Amino acid sequence: MTAASPIAASVPLRAPRRAWLTDLPVLLVAVVWGASYLAAKGITTTHTVVAVLVLRFAVVLPVLVVAGWSRLRALSPAQWRGAGLLGLVLSGIFLLETYGVVHTSATNAGLIISLTMIFTPLAEAVVTRTRPPRAFLAAAALSVAGVVLLTQGAGFSTPSLGDLLMLLAALARTVHVLAMARIKAVRSADSLSLTTVQLGSAVLVFALLAAAPGTGASPWSVALGFGAREWAGLVFLSVFCTLFAFFVQMWAVRRTSPSRVSLLLGTEPLWAAAAGIALAGDRPGVLGIAGALLVLAGTTWGRRAADAGAR
């Protein structure tokens, strides 16, 4: 991104060491999100998507409300509205992703969702009327090429309804990242409170859907049917893939650019493959290893290009 971008102008230049202090938590988000595909597949079916989402968000929401009650009360009406709007986008992301994972392979899901790192700088360029640095676009293309090789190594299946849902989820992620960076009230508010309002808005959407007829099993019946393994998967999705991930996103996007955050999150398929190898016995082969190296190289190059554009 060029120096003309208002987002870039609002982010102070940082020394490399300070930059990594911001980048590492975002990279950890990519790691847990990569592992989330296996976790979600292990506890979700077509008829339990909405119920699992209710449980996933409801597990952490009471803790957040109690811990941040005083700061929640301090939010202005504009901040409530901004966070509520982000929560609606967030609910759409999770519905699209969860239904998408159920209806496609984890390999396809990891490949398609990684397109967020292409959509975000392009959308940011349109909104700010600037041109992304060529080096950044080239680095993003290199990362996507690596994702293709990585996922081809595990076998790429024919596009399906799930693939389309994951594509829409990638677009929704782009909207969410850009909105966090551009809604003025959100940028100036407490991250924990805003995360709580977002999750509360999403839970409300899921609860309303769960109460509607024809949307699958109820959260109560699904919870009663869970064993220790399912509860462990749900806690992982709730605490790490939801609470930790989106708190870090909101914290990082105010200290760096949406494009930089998006590129780091674009390593998610790499970690999905690592989880598959370690936990599911997947073997990526030569193409998969080559793809992993390209993802790492593209991410490193893109980070440097984003810094150069901001300067």
PDB file of C-alpha atoms in Angstrom:
ATOM      1  CA  MET A   1       0.000   0.000   0.000  1.00  0.00           C
ATOM      2  CA  THR A   2       1.199   3.486  -0.723  1.00  0.00           C
ATOM      3  CA  ALA A   3       1.793   6.269   1.757  1.00  0.00           C
ATOM      4  CA  ALA A   4      -1.384   7.954   0.480  1.00  0.00           C
ATOM      5  CA  SER A   5      -3.545   5.326   2.184  1.00  0.00           C
ATOM      6  CA  PRO A   6      -5.289   6.708   5.304  1.00  0.00           C
ATOM      7  CA  ILE A   7      -4.760   3.394   7.038  1.00  0.00           C
ATOM      8  CA  ALA A   8      -1.049   3.454   6.329  1.00  0.00           C
ATOM      9  CA  ALA A   9      -0.848   7.073   7.468  1.00  0.00           C
ATOM     10  CA  SER A  10      -2.439   6.201  10.813  1.00  0.00           C
ATOM     11  CA  VAL A  11       0.084   3.447  11.578  1.00  0.00           C
ATOM     12  CA  PRO A  12       3.419   4.637  12.969  1.00  0.00           C
ATOM     13  CA  LEU A  13       6.575   3.203  11.475  1.00  0.00           C
ATOM     14  CA  ARG A  14       8.008   0.452  13.619  1.00  0.00           C
ATOM     15  CA  ALA A  15      11.418  -1.098  14.005  1.00  0.00           C
ATOM     16  CA  PRO A  16      11.686  -4.695  12.700  1.00  0.00           C
ATOM     17  CA  ARG A  17      11.667  -6.109  16.228  1.00  0.00           C
ATOM     18  CA  ARG A  18       8.488  -4.236  17.145  1.00  0.00           C
ATOM     19  CA  ALA A  19       6.923  -5.316  13.857  1.00  0.00           C
ATOM     20  CA  TRP A  20       7.464  -8.959  14.752  1.00  0.00           C
ATOM     21  CA  LEU A  21       5.832  -8.385  18.131  1.00  0.00           C
ATOM     22  CA  THR A  22       2.682  -7.547  16.186  1.00  0.00           C
ATOM     23  CA  ASP A  23       3.147 -10.219  13.524  1.00  0.00           C
ATOM     24  CA  LEU A  24       3.710 -13.213  15.804  1.00  0.00           C
ATOM     25  CA  PRO A  25       0.264 -13.172  17.473  1.00  0.00           C
ATOM     26  CA  VAL A  26      -1.344 -12.870  14.034  1.00  0.00           C
ATOM     27  CA  LEU A  27       0.730 -15.827  12.853  1.00  0.00           C
ATOM     28  CA  LEU A  28      -0.489 -17.816  15.879  1.00  0.00           C
ATOM     29  CA  VAL A  29      -4.039 -17.055  14.757  1.00  0.00           C
ATOM     30  CA  ALA A  30      -3.215 -18.611  11.393  1.00  0.00           C
ATOM     31  CA  VAL A  31      -1.900 -21.703  13.212  1.00  0.00           C
ATOM     32  CA  VAL A  32      -5.040 -22.275  15.279  1.00  0.00           C
ATOM     33  CA  TRP A  33      -7.298 -21.494  12.331  1.00  0.00           C
ATOM     34  CA  GLY A  34      -5.378 -24.059  10.288  1.00  0.00           C
ATOM     35  CA  ALA A  35      -6.071 -26.654  12.964  1.00  0.00           C
ATOM     36  CA  SER A  36      -9.723 -25.609  13.168  1.00  0.00           C
ATOM     37  CA  TYR A  37     -10.711 -27.485   9.995  1.00  0.00           C
ATOM     38  CA  LEU A  38     -10.022 -30.851  11.583  1.00  0.00           C
ATOM     39  CA  ALA A  39     -11.659 -29.773  14.824  1.00  0.00           C
ATOM     40  CA  ALA A  40     -14.806 -28.504  13.087  1.00  0.00           C
ATOM     41  CA  LYS A  41     -15.122 -31.603  10.928  1.00  0.00           C
ATOM     42  CA  GLY A  42     -14.822 -33.768  14.018  1.00  0.00           C
ATOM     43  CA  ILE A  43     -17.817 -32.245  15.812  1.00  0.00           C
ATOM     44  CA  THR A  44     -20.079 -30.823  13.073  1.00  0.00           C
ATOM     45  CA  THR A  45     -22.552 -32.268  10.579  1.00  0.00           C
ATOM     46  CA  THR A  46     -24.966 -30.609   8.153  1.00  0.00           C
ATOM     47  CA  HIS A  47     -27.732 -30.751  10.766  1.00  0.00           C
ATOM     48  CA  THR A  48     -25.678 -29.413  13.682  1.00  0.00           C
ATOM     49  CA  VAL A  49     -23.910 -26.391  12.136  1.00  0.00           C
ATOM     50  CA  VAL A  50     -26.072 -23.698  13.754  1.00  0.00           C
ATOM     51  CA  ALA A  51     -26.205 -25.517  17.099  1.00  0.00           C
ATOM     52  CA  VAL A  52     -22.409 -25.910  17.222  1.00  0.00           C
ATOM     53  CA  LEU A  53     -21.978 -22.221  16.401  1.00  0.00           C
ATOM     54  CA  VAL A  54     -24.311 -21.251  19.254  1.00  0.00           C
ATOM     55  CA  LEU A  55     -22.318 -23.417  21.660  1.00  0.00           C
ATOM     56  CA  ARG A  56     -18.967 -22.268  20.276  1.00  0.00           C
ATOM     57  CA  PHE A  57     -19.695 -18.609  20.931  1.00  0.00           C
ATOM     58  CA  ALA A  58     -21.759 -19.033  24.099  1.00  0.00           C
ATOM     59  CA  VAL A  59     -18.915 -20.857  25.882  1.00  0.00           C
ATOM     60  CA  VAL A  60     -16.710 -17.755  26.004  1.00  0.00           C
ATOM     61  CA  LEU A  61     -19.249 -14.923  25.977  1.00  0.00           C
ATOM     62  CA  PRO A  62     -20.223 -14.986  29.707  1.00  0.00           C
ATOM     63  CA  VAL A  63     -16.562 -14.844  30.729  1.00  0.00           C
ATOM     64  CA  LEU A  64     -15.977 -11.858  28.465  1.00  0.00           C
ATOM     65  CA  VAL A  65     -19.023 -10.009  29.770  1.00  0.00           C
ATOM     66  CA  VAL A  66     -18.011 -10.481  33.415  1.00  0.00           C
ATOM     67  CA  ALA A  67     -14.351  -9.620  32.810  1.00  0.00           C
ATOM     68  CA  GLY A  68     -15.058  -6.492  30.796  1.00  0.00           C
ATOM     69  CA  TRP A  69     -18.342  -5.262  32.279  1.00  0.00           C
ATOM     70  CA  SER A  70     -17.073  -1.833  33.300  1.00  0.00           C
ATOM     71  CA  ARG A  71     -15.499  -1.247  29.897  1.00  0.00           C
ATOM     72  CA  LEU A  72     -18.630  -2.434  28.121  1.00  0.00           C
ATOM     73  CA  ARG A  73     -20.642   0.187  29.988  1.00  0.00           C
ATOM     74  CA  ALA A  74     -18.136   2.827  28.895  1.00  0.00           C
ATOM     75  CA  LEU A  75     -18.677   2.171  25.177  1.00  0.00           C
ATOM     76  CA  SER A  76     -20.380   4.980  23.305  1.00  0.00           C
ATOM     77  CA  PRO A  77     -23.508   4.385  21.182  1.00  0.00           C
ATOM     78  CA  ALA A  78     -21.377   4.736  18.051  1.00  0.00           C
ATOM     79  CA  GLN A  79     -18.981   2.062  19.328  1.00  0.00           C
ATOM     80  CA  TRP A  80     -21.874  -0.273  20.121  1.00  0.00           C
ATOM     81  CA  ARG A  81     -23.244   0.216  16.622  1.00  0.00           C
ATOM     82  CA  GLY A  82     -19.854  -0.313  14.981  1.00  0.00           C
ATOM     83  CA  ALA A  83     -19.098  -3.462  16.967  1.00  0.00           C
ATOM     84  CA  GLY A  84     -22.622  -4.765  16.361  1.00  0.00           C
ATOM     85  CA  LEU A  85     -22.183  -4.297  12.627  1.00  0.00           C
ATOM     86  CA  LEU A  86     -18.885  -6.181  12.753  1.00  0.00           C
ATOM     87  CA  GLY A  87     -20.667  -8.924  14.683  1.00  0.00           C
ATOM     88  CA  LEU A  88     -23.219  -9.330  11.899  1.00  0.00           C
ATOM     89  CA  VAL A  89     -20.395  -9.702   9.373  1.00  0.00           C
ATOM     90  CA  LEU A  90     -18.689 -12.142  11.723  1.00  0.00           C
ATOM     91  CA  SER A  91     -21.813 -14.293  11.981  1.00  0.00           C
ATOM     92  CA  GLY A  92     -21.950 -14.488   8.191  1.00  0.00           C
ATOM     93  CA  ILE A  93     -18.304 -15.532   8.025  1.00  0.00           C
ATOM     94  CA  PHE A  94     -18.806 -18.389  10.444  1.00  0.00           C
ATOM     95  CA  LEU A  95     -22.001 -19.619   8.822  1.00  0.00           C
ATOM     96  CA  LEU A  96     -20.347 -19.661   5.399  1.00  0.00           C
ATOM     97  CA  GLU A  97     -17.141 -21.273   6.661  1.00  0.00           C
ATOM     98  CA  THR A  98     -18.817 -23.940   8.781  1.00  0.00           C
ATOM     99  CA  TYR A  99     -21.332 -24.989   6.152  1.00  0.00           C
ATOM    100  CA  GLY A 100     -18.533 -24.808   3.596  1.00  0.00           C
ATOM    101  CA  VAL A 101     -16.238 -27.122   5.566  1.00  0.00           C
ATOM    102  CA  VAL A 102     -19.092 -29.602   6.004  1.00  0.00           C
ATOM    103  CA  HIS A 103     -19.782 -29.659   2.255  1.00  0.00           C
ATOM    104  CA  THR A 104     -16.209 -29.730   0.923  1.00  0.00           C
ATOM    105  CA  SER A 105     -12.818 -31.125   1.835  1.00  0.00           C
ATOM    106  CA  ALA A 106     -10.508 -29.436   4.290  1.00  0.00           C
ATOM    107  CA  THR A 107      -7.996 -29.223   1.439  1.00  0.00           C
ATOM    108  CA  ASN A 108     -10.349 -27.196  -0.753  1.00  0.00           C
ATOM    109  CA  ALA A 109     -11.440 -25.075   2.200  1.00  0.00           C
ATOM    110  CA  GLY A 110      -7.849 -24.135   3.026  1.00  0.00           C
ATOM    111  CA  LEU A 111      -7.083 -23.244  -0.572  1.00  0.00           C
ATOM    112  CA  ILE A 112     -10.165 -21.121  -1.211  1.00  0.00           C
ATOM    113  CA  ILE A 113     -10.210 -19.216   2.084  1.00  0.00           C
ATOM    114  CA  SER A 114      -6.598 -18.181   1.468  1.00  0.00           C
ATOM    115  CA  LEU A 115      -7.845 -15.972  -1.372  1.00  0.00           C
ATOM    116  CA  THR A 116      -8.616 -13.430   1.366  1.00  0.00           C
ATOM    117  CA  MET A 117      -5.002 -12.308   1.110  1.00  0.00           C
ATOM    118  CA  ILE A 118      -5.630 -11.372  -2.521  1.00  0.00           C
ATOM    119  CA  PHE A 119      -9.092  -9.865  -2.006  1.00  0.00           C
ATOM    120  CA  THR A 120      -8.035  -7.620   0.900  1.00  0.00           C
ATOM    121  CA  PRO A 121      -5.287  -5.536  -0.751  1.00  0.00           C
ATOM    122  CA  LEU A 122      -7.353  -5.279  -3.923  1.00  0.00           C
ATOM    123  CA  ALA A 123     -10.431  -4.127  -2.010  1.00  0.00           C
ATOM    124  CA  GLU A 124      -8.312  -1.754   0.072  1.00  0.00           C
ATOM    125  CA  ALA A 125      -6.874  -0.284  -3.110  1.00  0.00           C
ATOM    126  CA  VAL A 126     -10.368   0.307  -4.495  1.00  0.00           C
ATOM    127  CA  VAL A 127     -11.604   1.920  -1.275  1.00  0.00           C
ATOM    128  CA  THR A 128      -8.578   4.173  -0.855  1.00  0.00           C
ATOM    129  CA  ARG A 129      -8.078   4.753  -4.599  1.00  0.00           C
ATOM    130  CA  THR A 130      -4.464   3.671  -4.432  1.00  0.00           C
ATOM    131  CA  ARG A 131      -2.454   1.030  -6.269  1.00  0.00           C
ATOM    132  CA  PRO A 132      -0.927  -1.808  -4.214  1.00  0.00           C
ATOM    133  CA  PRO A 133       2.849  -2.153  -4.666  1.00  0.00           C
ATOM    134  CA  ARG A 134       3.703  -4.575  -7.447  1.00  0.00           C
ATOM    135  CA  ALA A 135       6.004  -6.452  -5.091  1.00  0.00           C
ATOM    136  CA  PHE A 136       3.124  -7.031  -2.679  1.00  0.00           C
ATOM    137  CA  LEU A 137       0.873  -8.394  -5.415  1.00  0.00           C
ATOM    138  CA  ALA A 138       3.680 -10.593  -6.695  1.00  0.00           C
ATOM    139  CA  ALA A 139       4.304 -11.921  -3.171  1.00  0.00           C
ATOM    140  CA  ALA A 140       0.602 -12.634  -2.707  1.00  0.00           C
ATOM    141  CA  ALA A 141       0.516 -14.450  -6.053  1.00  0.00           C
ATOM    142  CA  LEU A 142       3.537 -16.497  -4.982  1.00  0.00           C
ATOM    143  CA  SER A 143       1.766 -17.434  -1.750  1.00  0.00           C
ATOM    144  CA  VAL A 144      -1.374 -18.474  -3.606  1.00  0.00           C
ATOM    145  CA  ALA A 145       0.726 -20.569  -5.996  1.00  0.00           C
ATOM    146  CA  GLY A 146       2.236 -22.227  -2.937  1.00  0.00           C
ATOM    147  CA  VAL A 147      -1.232 -22.886  -1.509  1.00  0.00           C
ATOM    148  CA  VAL A 148      -2.261 -24.505  -4.793  1.00  0.00           C
ATOM    149  CA  LEU A 149       0.762 -26.828  -4.732  1.00  0.00           C
ATOM    150  CA  LEU A 150       0.257 -27.530  -1.039  1.00  0.00           C
ATOM    151  CA  THR A 151      -3.378 -28.513  -1.451  1.00  0.00           C
ATOM    152  CA  GLN A 152      -2.808 -30.334  -4.739  1.00  0.00           C
ATOM    153  CA  GLY A 153      -0.406 -32.555  -2.870  1.00  0.00           C
ATOM    154  CA  ALA A 154      -3.333 -33.808  -0.777  1.00  0.00           C
ATOM    155  CA  GLY A 155      -5.676 -34.048  -3.767  1.00  0.00           C
ATOM    156  CA  PHE A 156      -7.916 -31.309  -5.173  1.00  0.00           C
ATOM    157  CA  SER A 157     -11.519 -32.383  -5.733  1.00  0.00           C
ATOM    158  CA  THR A 158     -14.154 -31.094  -8.150  1.00  0.00           C
ATOM    159  CA  PRO A 159     -15.635 -27.716  -7.087  1.00  0.00           C
ATOM    160  CA  SER A 160     -18.828 -28.100  -5.060  1.00  0.00           C
ATOM    161  CA  LEU A 161     -21.396 -26.071  -3.116  1.00  0.00           C
ATOM    162  CA  GLY A 162     -18.941 -26.045  -0.230  1.00  0.00           C
ATOM    163  CA  ASP A 163     -16.274 -24.495  -2.439  1.00  0.00           C
ATOM    164  CA  LEU A 164     -18.638 -21.644  -3.368  1.00  0.00           C
ATOM    165  CA  LEU A 165     -19.488 -21.089   0.302  1.00  0.00           C
ATOM    166  CA  MET A 166     -15.790 -20.892   1.174  1.00  0.00           C
ATOM    167  CA  LEU A 167     -15.261 -18.362  -1.624  1.00  0.00           C
ATOM    168  CA  LEU A 168     -18.044 -16.214  -0.176  1.00  0.00           C
ATOM    169  CA  ALA A 169     -16.453 -16.621   3.272  1.00  0.00           C
ATOM    170  CA  ALA A 170     -13.156 -15.291   1.900  1.00  0.00           C
ATOM    171  CA  LEU A 171     -14.978 -12.224   0.589  1.00  0.00           C
ATOM    172  CA  ALA A 172     -16.722 -11.778   3.955  1.00  0.00           C
ATOM    173  CA  ARG A 173     -13.374 -11.992   5.773  1.00  0.00           C
ATOM    174  CA  THR A 174     -12.093  -9.197   3.556  1.00  0.00           C
ATOM    175  CA  VAL A 175     -15.076  -7.023   4.457  1.00  0.00           C
ATOM    176  CA  HIS A 176     -14.519  -7.737   8.159  1.00  0.00           C
ATOM    177  CA  VAL A 177     -10.811  -6.820   8.115  1.00  0.00           C
ATOM    178  CA  LEU A 178     -11.389  -3.609   6.174  1.00  0.00           C
ATOM    179  CA  ALA A 179     -14.341  -2.605   8.367  1.00  0.00           C
ATOM    180  CA  MET A 180     -12.271  -3.048  11.539  1.00  0.00           C
ATOM    181  CA  ALA A 181      -9.659  -0.725  10.088  1.00  0.00           C
ATOM    182  CA  ARG A 182     -11.998   1.931   8.717  1.00  0.00           C
ATOM    183  CA  ILE A 183     -14.827   2.327  11.253  1.00  0.00           C
ATOM    184  CA  LYS A 184     -13.511   5.252  13.298  1.00  0.00           C
ATOM    185  CA  ALA A 185     -15.410   4.442  16.505  1.00  0.00           C
ATOM    186  CA  VAL A 186     -14.124   0.867  16.456  1.00  0.00           C
ATOM    187  CA  ARG A 187     -10.515   1.940  15.977  1.00  0.00           C
ATOM    188  CA  SER A 188     -10.600   4.139  19.057  1.00  0.00           C
ATOM    189  CA  ALA A 189     -12.365   1.740  21.446  1.00  0.00           C
ATOM    190  CA  ASP A 190     -11.244  -0.988  23.841  1.00  0.00           C
ATOM    191  CA  SER A 191     -10.501  -4.219  21.959  1.00  0.00           C
ATOM    192  CA  LEU A 192     -11.898  -6.587  24.599  1.00  0.00           C
ATOM    193  CA  SER A 193     -15.215  -4.746  24.772  1.00  0.00           C
ATOM    194  CA  LEU A 194     -15.532  -4.625  21.005  1.00  0.00           C
ATOM    195  CA  THR A 195     -14.753  -8.339  20.746  1.00  0.00           C
ATOM    196  CA  THR A 196     -17.441  -9.063  23.348  1.00  0.00           C
ATOM    197  CA  VAL A 197     -20.056  -7.050  21.471  1.00  0.00           C
ATOM    198  CA  GLN A 198     -19.102  -8.763  18.210  1.00  0.00           C
ATOM    199  CA  LEU A 199     -19.432 -12.232  19.689  1.00  0.00           C
ATOM    200  CA  GLY A 200     -22.675 -11.271  21.419  1.00  0.00           C
ATOM    201  CA  SER A 201     -24.134 -10.073  18.127  1.00  0.00           C
ATOM    202  CA  ALA A 202     -23.072 -13.293  16.432  1.00  0.00           C
ATOM    203  CA  VAL A 203     -24.582 -15.456  19.202  1.00  0.00           C
ATOM    204  CA  LEU A 204     -27.849 -13.568  18.840  1.00  0.00           C
ATOM    205  CA  VAL A 205     -27.911 -14.288  15.096  1.00  0.00           C
ATOM    206  CA  PHE A 206     -27.153 -17.976  15.651  1.00  0.00           C
ATOM    207  CA  ALA A 207     -29.708 -18.279  18.467  1.00  0.00           C
ATOM    208  CA  LEU A 208     -32.432 -16.774  16.267  1.00  0.00           C
ATOM    209  CA  LEU A 209     -31.526 -19.186  13.483  1.00  0.00           C
ATOM    210  CA  ALA A 210     -31.501 -22.120  15.910  1.00  0.00           C
ATOM    211  CA  ALA A 211     -35.021 -21.187  17.079  1.00  0.00           C
ATOM    212  CA  ALA A 212     -36.322 -21.163  13.502  1.00  0.00           C
ATOM    213  CA  PRO A 213     -37.805 -24.413  12.164  1.00  0.00           C
ATOM    214  CA  GLY A 214     -35.775 -26.472   9.733  1.00  0.00           C
ATOM    215  CA  THR A 215     -32.334 -25.258  10.812  1.00  0.00           C
ATOM    216  CA  GLY A 216     -31.190 -28.547  12.358  1.00  0.00           C
ATOM    217  CA  ALA A 217     -30.728 -29.906  15.866  1.00  0.00           C
ATOM    218  CA  SER A 218     -31.083 -27.654  18.891  1.00  0.00           C
ATOM    219  CA  PRO A 219     -27.961 -26.539  20.804  1.00  0.00           C
ATOM    220  CA  TRP A 220     -29.261 -28.311  23.917  1.00  0.00           C
ATOM    221  CA  SER A 221     -29.654 -31.692  22.196  1.00  0.00           C
ATOM    222  CA  VAL A 222     -26.252 -31.376  20.528  1.00  0.00           C
ATOM    223  CA  ALA A 223     -24.578 -30.498  23.845  1.00  0.00           C
ATOM    224  CA  LEU A 224     -26.177 -33.527  25.548  1.00  0.00           C
ATOM    225  CA  GLY A 225     -24.860 -35.774  22.791  1.00  0.00           C
ATOM    226  CA  PHE A 226     -21.278 -34.545  23.033  1.00  0.00           C
ATOM    227  CA  GLY A 227     -18.609 -36.743  24.577  1.00  0.00           C
ATOM    228  CA  ALA A 228     -15.192 -35.743  25.937  1.00  0.00           C
ATOM    229  CA  ARG A 229     -13.640 -35.557  22.451  1.00  0.00           C
ATOM    230  CA  GLU A 230     -16.403 -33.338  21.087  1.00  0.00           C
ATOM    231  CA  TRP A 231     -16.250 -31.009  24.076  1.00  0.00           C
ATOM    232  CA  ALA A 232     -12.470 -30.745  23.706  1.00  0.00           C
ATOM    233  CA  GLY A 233     -12.931 -29.779  20.063  1.00  0.00           C
ATOM    234  CA  LEU A 234     -15.592 -27.234  20.967  1.00  0.00           C
ATOM    235  CA  VAL A 235     -13.417 -25.628  23.654  1.00  0.00           C
ATOM    236  CA  PHE A 236     -10.542 -25.394  21.172  1.00  0.00           C
ATOM    237  CA  LEU A 237     -12.804 -23.706  18.601  1.00  0.00           C
ATOM    238  CA  SER A 238     -14.282 -21.374  21.228  1.00  0.00           C
ATOM    239  CA  VAL A 239     -11.251 -20.243  23.191  1.00  0.00           C
ATOM    240  CA  PHE A 240      -8.466 -20.330  20.623  1.00  0.00           C
ATOM    241  CA  CYS A 241     -10.105 -20.088  17.194  1.00  0.00           C
ATOM    242  CA  THR A 242     -12.740 -17.556  18.239  1.00  0.00           C
ATOM    243  CA  LEU A 243     -11.811 -15.510  21.312  1.00  0.00           C
ATOM    244  CA  PHE A 244      -8.036 -15.422  20.879  1.00  0.00           C
ATOM    245  CA  ALA A 245      -8.142 -15.102  17.093  1.00  0.00           C
ATOM    246  CA  PHE A 246     -10.478 -12.167  16.783  1.00  0.00           C
ATOM    247  CA  PHE A 247      -9.058 -10.301  19.743  1.00  0.00           C
ATOM    248  CA  VAL A 248      -5.636 -10.498  18.079  1.00  0.00           C
ATOM    249  CA  GLN A 249      -7.091  -9.401  14.729  1.00  0.00           C
ATOM    250  CA  MET A 250      -8.660  -6.303  16.243  1.00  0.00           C
ATOM    251  CA  TRP A 251      -5.491  -5.527  18.178  1.00  0.00           C
ATOM    252  CA  ALA A 252      -3.169  -6.011  15.187  1.00  0.00           C
ATOM    253  CA  VAL A 253      -5.193  -4.265  12.495  1.00  0.00           C
ATOM    254  CA  ARG A 254      -4.905  -1.016  14.458  1.00  0.00           C
ATOM    255  CA  ARG A 255      -1.118  -1.325  14.565  1.00  0.00           C
ATOM    256  CA  THR A 256      -0.453  -2.399  10.992  1.00  0.00           C
ATOM    257  CA  SER A 257      -2.251  -2.558   7.631  1.00  0.00           C
ATOM    258  CA  PRO A 258      -5.188  -4.832   6.701  1.00  0.00           C
ATOM    259  CA  SER A 259      -3.097  -6.183   3.816  1.00  0.00           C
ATOM    260  CA  ARG A 260      -0.279  -7.203   6.158  1.00  0.00           C
ATOM    261  CA  VAL A 261      -2.687  -8.911   8.574  1.00  0.00           C
ATOM    262  CA  SER A 262      -4.388 -10.659   5.674  1.00  0.00           C
ATOM    263  CA  LEU A 263      -1.108 -11.925   4.226  1.00  0.00           C
ATOM    264  CA  LEU A 264      -0.023 -13.419   7.554  1.00  0.00           C
ATOM    265  CA  LEU A 265      -3.419 -15.051   7.977  1.00  0.00           C
ATOM    266  CA  GLY A 266      -2.917 -16.403   4.465  1.00  0.00           C
ATOM    267  CA  THR A 267      -0.469 -18.964   5.883  1.00  0.00           C
ATOM    268  CA  GLU A 268      -3.500 -20.729   7.365  1.00  0.00           C
ATOM    269  CA  PRO A 269      -3.486 -23.520   4.712  1.00  0.00           C
ATOM    270  CA  LEU A 270       0.122 -24.297   5.589  1.00  0.00           C
ATOM    271  CA  TRP A 271      -0.842 -24.914   9.207  1.00  0.00           C
ATOM    272  CA  ALA A 272      -3.929 -26.848   8.116  1.00  0.00           C
ATOM    273  CA  ALA A 273      -1.614 -29.181   6.210  1.00  0.00           C
ATOM    274  CA  ALA A 274       0.705 -29.454   9.222  1.00  0.00           C
ATOM    275  CA  ALA A 275      -2.252 -30.415  11.433  1.00  0.00           C
ATOM    276  CA  GLY A 276      -3.343 -32.979   8.856  1.00  0.00           C
ATOM    277  CA  ILE A 277       0.127 -34.514   8.728  1.00  0.00           C
ATOM    278  CA  ALA A 278       0.526 -34.605  12.515  1.00  0.00           C
ATOM    279  CA  LEU A 279      -3.009 -35.620  13.501  1.00  0.00           C
ATOM    280  CA  ALA A 280      -4.670 -37.221  10.482  1.00  0.00           C
ATOM    281  CA  GLY A 281      -1.699 -38.949   8.848  1.00  0.00           C
ATOM    282  CA  ASP A 282      -1.806 -36.880   5.628  1.00  0.00           C
ATOM    283  CA  ARG A 283       1.228 -37.063   3.333  1.00  0.00           C
ATOM    284  CA  PRO A 284       1.649 -33.933   1.148  1.00  0.00           C
ATOM    285  CA  GLY A 285       4.387 -35.342  -1.079  1.00  0.00           C
ATOM    286  CA  VAL A 286       6.964 -33.332  -3.017  1.00  0.00           C
ATOM    287  CA  LEU A 287       4.406 -30.862  -4.392  1.00  0.00           C
ATOM    288  CA  GLY A 288       3.048 -30.199  -0.929  1.00  0.00           C
ATOM    289  CA  ILE A 289       6.490 -29.513   0.511  1.00  0.00           C
ATOM    290  CA  ALA A 290       7.296 -27.186  -2.395  1.00  0.00           C
ATOM    291  CA  GLY A 291       4.004 -25.372  -1.812  1.00  0.00           C
ATOM    292  CA  ALA A 292       4.750 -24.912   1.877  1.00  0.00           C
ATOM    293  CA  LEU A 293       8.093 -23.306   1.034  1.00  0.00           C
ATOM    294  CA  LEU A 294       6.427 -20.971  -1.466  1.00  0.00           C
ATOM    295  CA  VAL A 295       3.838 -19.897   1.119  1.00  0.00           C
ATOM    296  CA  LEU A 296       6.571 -19.045   3.606  1.00  0.00           C
ATOM    297  CA  ALA A 297       8.635 -17.210   0.993  1.00  0.00           C
ATOM    298  CA  GLY A 298       5.640 -15.267  -0.299  1.00  0.00           C
ATOM    299  CA  THR A 299       4.545 -14.274   3.188  1.00  0.00           C
ATOM    300  CA  THR A 300       8.015 -13.003   4.124  1.00  0.00           C
ATOM    301  CA  TRP A 301       8.354 -11.071   0.874  1.00  0.00           C
ATOM    302  CA  GLY A 302       4.853  -9.638   1.196  1.00  0.00           C
ATOM    303  CA  ARG A 303       5.485  -8.388   4.728  1.00  0.00           C
ATOM    304  CA  ARG A 304       8.550  -6.490   3.533  1.00  0.00           C
ATOM    305  CA  ALA A 305       6.657  -5.108   0.524  1.00  0.00           C
ATOM    306  CA  ALA A 306       3.825  -3.926   2.783  1.00  0.00           C
ATOM    307  CA  ASP A 307       6.318  -2.146   5.056  1.00  0.00           C
ATOM    308  CA  ALA A 308       8.015  -0.517   2.074  1.00  0.00           C
ATOM    309  CA  GLY A 309       4.642   0.666   0.738  1.00  0.00           C
ATOM    310  CA  ALA A 310       3.680   2.139   4.110  1.00  0.00           C
ATOM    311  CA  ARG A 311       6.928   4.112   4.219  1.00  0.00           C
TER     312      ARG A 311
END
